[in-house]
Coordinates of C-alpha atoms and ligand atoms in Angstrom, one line a residue:
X106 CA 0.0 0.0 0.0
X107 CA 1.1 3.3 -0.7
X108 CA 2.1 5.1 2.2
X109 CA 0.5 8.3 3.6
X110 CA 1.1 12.0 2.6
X111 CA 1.7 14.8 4.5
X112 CA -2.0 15.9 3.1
X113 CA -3.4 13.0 4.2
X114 CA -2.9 13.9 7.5
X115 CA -4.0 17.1 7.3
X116 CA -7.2 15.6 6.5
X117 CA -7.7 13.4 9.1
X118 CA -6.7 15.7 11.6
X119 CA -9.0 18.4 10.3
X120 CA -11.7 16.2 10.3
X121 CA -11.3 15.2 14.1
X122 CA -10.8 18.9 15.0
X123 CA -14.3 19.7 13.7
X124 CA -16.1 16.9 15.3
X125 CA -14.4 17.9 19.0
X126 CA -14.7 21.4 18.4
X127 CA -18.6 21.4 17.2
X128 CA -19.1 19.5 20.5
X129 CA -18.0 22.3 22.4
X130 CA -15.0 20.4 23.5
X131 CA -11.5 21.9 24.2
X132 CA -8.9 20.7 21.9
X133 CA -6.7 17.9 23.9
X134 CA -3.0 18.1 24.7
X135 CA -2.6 14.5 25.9
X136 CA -2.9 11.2 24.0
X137 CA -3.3 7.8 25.0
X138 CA -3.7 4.8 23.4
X139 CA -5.1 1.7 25.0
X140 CA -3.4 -1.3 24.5
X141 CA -5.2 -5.2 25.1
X142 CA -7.8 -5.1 28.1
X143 CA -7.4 -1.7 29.0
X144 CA -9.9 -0.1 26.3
X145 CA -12.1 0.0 29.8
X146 CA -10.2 3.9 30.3
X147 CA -12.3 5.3 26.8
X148 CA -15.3 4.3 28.5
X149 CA -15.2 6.4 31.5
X150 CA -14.2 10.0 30.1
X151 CA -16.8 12.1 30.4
X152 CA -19.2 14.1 28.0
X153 CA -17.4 11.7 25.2
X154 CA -16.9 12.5 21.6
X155 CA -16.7 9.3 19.8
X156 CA -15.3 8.9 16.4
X157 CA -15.3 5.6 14.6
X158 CA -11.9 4.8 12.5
X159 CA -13.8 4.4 9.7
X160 CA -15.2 7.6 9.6
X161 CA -11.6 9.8 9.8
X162 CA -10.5 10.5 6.2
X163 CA -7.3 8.2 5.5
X164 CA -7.0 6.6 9.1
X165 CA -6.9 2.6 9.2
X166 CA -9.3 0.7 10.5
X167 CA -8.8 -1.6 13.2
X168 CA -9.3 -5.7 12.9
X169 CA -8.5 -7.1 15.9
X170 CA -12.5 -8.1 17.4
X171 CA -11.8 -7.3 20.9
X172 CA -10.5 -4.3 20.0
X173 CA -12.8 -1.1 19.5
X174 CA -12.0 1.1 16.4
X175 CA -12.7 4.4 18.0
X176 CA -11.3 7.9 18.9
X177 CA -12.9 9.2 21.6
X178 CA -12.0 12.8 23.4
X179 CA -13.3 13.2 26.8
X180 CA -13.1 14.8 29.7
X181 CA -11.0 13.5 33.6
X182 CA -11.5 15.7 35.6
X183 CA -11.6 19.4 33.6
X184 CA -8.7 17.9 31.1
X185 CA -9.5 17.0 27.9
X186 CA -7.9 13.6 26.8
X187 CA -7.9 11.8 23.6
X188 CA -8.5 8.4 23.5
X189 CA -7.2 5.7 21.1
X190 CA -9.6 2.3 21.8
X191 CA -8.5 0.1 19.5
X192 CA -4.6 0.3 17.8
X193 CA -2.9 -1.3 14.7
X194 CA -0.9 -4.0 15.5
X195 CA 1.9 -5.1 12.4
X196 CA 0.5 -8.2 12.6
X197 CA -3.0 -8.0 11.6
X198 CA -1.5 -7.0 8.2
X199 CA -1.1 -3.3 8.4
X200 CA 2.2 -1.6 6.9
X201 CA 4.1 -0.5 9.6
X202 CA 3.8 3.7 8.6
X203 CA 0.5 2.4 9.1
X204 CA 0.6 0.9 12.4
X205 CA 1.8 4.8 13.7
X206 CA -0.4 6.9 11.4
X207 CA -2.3 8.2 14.4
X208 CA 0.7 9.5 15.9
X209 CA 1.3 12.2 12.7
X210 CA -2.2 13.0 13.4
X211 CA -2.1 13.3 16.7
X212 CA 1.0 16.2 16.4
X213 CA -1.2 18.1 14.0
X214 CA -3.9 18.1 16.4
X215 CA -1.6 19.9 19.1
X216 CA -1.2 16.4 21.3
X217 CA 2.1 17.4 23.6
X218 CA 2.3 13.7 25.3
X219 CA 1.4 10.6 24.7
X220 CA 0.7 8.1 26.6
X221 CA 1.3 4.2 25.5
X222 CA 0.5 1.2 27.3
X223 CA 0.2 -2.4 26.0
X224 CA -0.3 -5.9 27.3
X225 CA 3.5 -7.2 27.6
X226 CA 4.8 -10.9 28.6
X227 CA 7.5 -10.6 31.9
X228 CA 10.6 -11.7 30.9
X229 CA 12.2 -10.5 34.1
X230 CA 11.8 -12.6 36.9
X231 CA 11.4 -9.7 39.1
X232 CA 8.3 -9.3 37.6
X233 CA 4.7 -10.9 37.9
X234 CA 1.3 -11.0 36.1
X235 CA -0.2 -7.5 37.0
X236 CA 2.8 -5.7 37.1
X237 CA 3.1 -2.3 35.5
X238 CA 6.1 -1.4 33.7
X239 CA 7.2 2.1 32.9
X240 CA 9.1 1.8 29.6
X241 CA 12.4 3.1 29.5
X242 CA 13.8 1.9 26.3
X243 CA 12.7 -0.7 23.8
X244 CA 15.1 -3.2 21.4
X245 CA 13.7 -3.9 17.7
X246 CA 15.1 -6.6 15.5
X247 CA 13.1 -6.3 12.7
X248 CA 14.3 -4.5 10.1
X249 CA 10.6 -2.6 9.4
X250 CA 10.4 1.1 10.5
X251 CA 7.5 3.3 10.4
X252 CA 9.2 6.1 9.0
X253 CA 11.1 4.0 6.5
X254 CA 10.5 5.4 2.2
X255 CA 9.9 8.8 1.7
X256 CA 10.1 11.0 4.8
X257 CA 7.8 13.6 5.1
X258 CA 9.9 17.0 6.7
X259 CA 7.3 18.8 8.3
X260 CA 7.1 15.9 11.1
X261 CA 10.6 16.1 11.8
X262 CA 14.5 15.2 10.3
X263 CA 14.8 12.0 8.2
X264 CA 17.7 10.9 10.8
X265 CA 16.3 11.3 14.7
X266 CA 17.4 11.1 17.7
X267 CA 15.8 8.0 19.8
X268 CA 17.5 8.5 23.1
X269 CA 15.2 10.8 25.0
X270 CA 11.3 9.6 23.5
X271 CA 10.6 7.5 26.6
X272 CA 10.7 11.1 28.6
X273 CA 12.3 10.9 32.0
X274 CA 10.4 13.1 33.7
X275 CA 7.1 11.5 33.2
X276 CA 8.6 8.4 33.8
X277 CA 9.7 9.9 37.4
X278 CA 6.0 11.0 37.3
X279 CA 4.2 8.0 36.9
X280 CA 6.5 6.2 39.5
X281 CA 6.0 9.0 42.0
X282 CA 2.0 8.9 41.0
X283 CA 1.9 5.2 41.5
X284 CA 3.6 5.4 44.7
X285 CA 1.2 7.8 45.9
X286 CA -1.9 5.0 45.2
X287 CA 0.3 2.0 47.0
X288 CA 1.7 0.3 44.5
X289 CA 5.1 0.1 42.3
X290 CA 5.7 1.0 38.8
X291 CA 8.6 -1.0 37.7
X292 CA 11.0 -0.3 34.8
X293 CA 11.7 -1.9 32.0
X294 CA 12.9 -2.6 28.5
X295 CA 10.5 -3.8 25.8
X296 CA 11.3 -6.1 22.8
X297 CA 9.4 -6.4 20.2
X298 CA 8.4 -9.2 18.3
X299 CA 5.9 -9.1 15.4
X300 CA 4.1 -11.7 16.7
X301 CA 1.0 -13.1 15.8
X302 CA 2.7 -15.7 17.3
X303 CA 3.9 -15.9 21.0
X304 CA 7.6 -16.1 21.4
X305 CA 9.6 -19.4 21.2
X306 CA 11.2 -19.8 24.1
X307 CA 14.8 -19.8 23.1
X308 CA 13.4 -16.3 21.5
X309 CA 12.7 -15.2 24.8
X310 CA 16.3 -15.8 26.0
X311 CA 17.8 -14.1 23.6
X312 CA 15.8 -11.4 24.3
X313 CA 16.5 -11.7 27.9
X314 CA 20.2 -11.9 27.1
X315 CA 20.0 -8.6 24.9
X316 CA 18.5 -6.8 27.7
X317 CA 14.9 -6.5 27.4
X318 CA 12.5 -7.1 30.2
X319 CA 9.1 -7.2 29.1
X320 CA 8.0 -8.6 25.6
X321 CA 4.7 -7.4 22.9
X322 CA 3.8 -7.2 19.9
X323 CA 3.1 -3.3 19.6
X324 CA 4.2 0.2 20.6
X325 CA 7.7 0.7 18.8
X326 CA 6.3 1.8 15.6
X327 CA 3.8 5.1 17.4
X328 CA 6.8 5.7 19.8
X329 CA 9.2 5.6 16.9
X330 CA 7.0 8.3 15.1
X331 CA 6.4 10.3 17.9
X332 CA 10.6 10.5 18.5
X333 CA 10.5 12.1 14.8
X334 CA 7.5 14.5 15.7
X335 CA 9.5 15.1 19.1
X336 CA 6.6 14.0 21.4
X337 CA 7.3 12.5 24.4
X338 CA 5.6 9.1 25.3
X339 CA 5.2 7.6 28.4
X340 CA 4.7 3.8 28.0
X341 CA 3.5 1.9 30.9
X342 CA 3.1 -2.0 29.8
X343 CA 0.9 -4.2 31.7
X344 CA 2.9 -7.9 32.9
X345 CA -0.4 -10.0 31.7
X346 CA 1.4 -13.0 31.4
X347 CA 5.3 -14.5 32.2
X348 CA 6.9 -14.8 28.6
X349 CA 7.7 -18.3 27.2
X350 CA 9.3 -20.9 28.9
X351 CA 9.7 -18.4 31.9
X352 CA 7.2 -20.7 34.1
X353 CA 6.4 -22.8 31.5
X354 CA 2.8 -22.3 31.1
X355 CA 1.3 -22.3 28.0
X356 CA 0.4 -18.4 27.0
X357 CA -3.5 -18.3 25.9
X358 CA -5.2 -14.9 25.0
X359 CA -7.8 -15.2 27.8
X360 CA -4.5 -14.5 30.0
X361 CA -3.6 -11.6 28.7
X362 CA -7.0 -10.1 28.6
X363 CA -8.2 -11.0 31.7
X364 CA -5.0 -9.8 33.5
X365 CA -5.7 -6.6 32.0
X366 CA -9.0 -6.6 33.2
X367 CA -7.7 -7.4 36.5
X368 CA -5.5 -4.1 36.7
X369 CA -7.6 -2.2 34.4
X370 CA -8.8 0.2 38.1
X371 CA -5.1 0.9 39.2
X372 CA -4.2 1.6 35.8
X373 CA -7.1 3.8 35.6
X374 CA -5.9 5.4 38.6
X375 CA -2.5 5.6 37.8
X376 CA -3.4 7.7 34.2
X377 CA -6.0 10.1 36.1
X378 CA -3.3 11.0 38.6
X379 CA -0.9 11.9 35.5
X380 CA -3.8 13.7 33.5
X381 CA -4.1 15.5 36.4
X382 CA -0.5 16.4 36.8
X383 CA 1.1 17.0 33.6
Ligands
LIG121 N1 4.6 -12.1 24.0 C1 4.3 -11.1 23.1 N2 3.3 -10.3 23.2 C2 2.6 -10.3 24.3 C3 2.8 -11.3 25.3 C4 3.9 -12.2 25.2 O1 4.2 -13.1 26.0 N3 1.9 -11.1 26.3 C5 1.1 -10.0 25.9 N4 1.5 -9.6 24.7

């Protein structure tokens, strides 16, 4: 597929500006997009615009079944938040530019952070199902980049900087937040795998041996667009499962949707406190 133009992304964002401005709503500064089992946050933002995928001029429309295909801007608190329920994941089929579209979107529509989360396996045994991660770095082996072909300049250089997307000082943030409500946000590395498929376990020692912590099948490709459109991400992964041969359980879906159901009300918590803040 062709990838997107610099137009095309005028157009989607223009689109969504006139649907959350002709609700009366005040244009959002802060992204997130909701990763496996913790769609639940879209649901409770209040006085909700809600924009189907397929409706926004250019934007991709999600596959996954448990996953919504939705925008929706809302309101915690007095903030306005834009909500992602439902991402594109490389595996369903998607190119990856197209994976991170929203992201180039998102910087036209004023977003200054972004916040990531995903369901991740727990390659660290320091770790346990219902963890949550703060992202600090990731590893890619895949060759695949978002921004790969021709590189549009007005969302940033063709050659970036990667080393300060995952932002410090929300990452001090969120661990001082989640301290605050009892609990601990952990740190971590994630690899990423394209999945569909769960990881081999020799795949997940190699990772392990490489340095990564946590494991998924998402993420890389928005942050990696977002480090071009200089927005800083917070990524907070949710440990739904231990990563192969770890315990040596078998890893089913139901797991990982049901651990994020589990923790959905902390991590709900956890991203109010932060709305709040920032
Ligand atoms: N591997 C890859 N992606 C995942 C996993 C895993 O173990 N759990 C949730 N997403």
């Amino acid at each position: 597929m062709k990838k997107a133009v610099y137009s095309d992304y005028v157009e989607s964002a223009e689109f969504i500006r006139k649907k959350i401005t002709e609700a009366g709503m005040k244009m959002p500064r802060i992204a997130i997009i909701l990763g496996s089992g913790l769609g639940d946050y879209a649901n409770r933002l209040e006085r909700p615009v809600v924009i189907p995928y397929r409706d926004i001029p250019h934007f991709p429309v999600s596959t996954v079944s448990y996953q919504k295909g939705e925008l929706v801007c809302g309101l915690r608190g007095d903030v306005p938040v834009l909500a992602m329920n439902g991402r594109f994941h490389y595996y369903e089929g998607y190119e990856m530019w197209q994976t991170a579209y929203p992201v180039g979107v998102f910087k036209l529509l004023g977003i200054e952070k972004l916040i990531i989360t995903n369901a991740a396996g727990g390659i660290s045994p320091s770790y346990k199902p219902g963890d949550l991660v703060a992202i600090v770095d990731h590893i890619k082996l895949s060759p695949d980049s978002p921004v790969r072909g021709q590189n549009i300049p007005e969302f940033g250089e063709r050659f970036f900087d990667m080393q300060s997307v995952y932002d410090k000082g929300l990452v001090a943030l969120a661990k001082q937040k989640a301290g605050e409500l009892g609990f601990e946000l952990k740190e971590g590395v994630y690899g990423y795998m394209a999945g569909p498929q769960y990881e081999t376990p020799a795949e997940i020692r190699m990772l392990g041996m490489l340095g990564a912590t946590v494991v998924g099948m998402s993420t890389v490709a928005e942050v990696i667009f977002a480090a071009q459109c200089k927005i800083p991400v917070l990524c907070i992964s949710c440990v739904s499962n231990m990563a192969a041969g770890i315990t040596g359980a078998a890893i089913t879906e139901e797991e990982v949707l049901e651990t994020g159901k589990v923790v959905s009300h902390r991590f709900t918590e956890l991203v109010d406190a932060l709305v709040a803040a920032i």
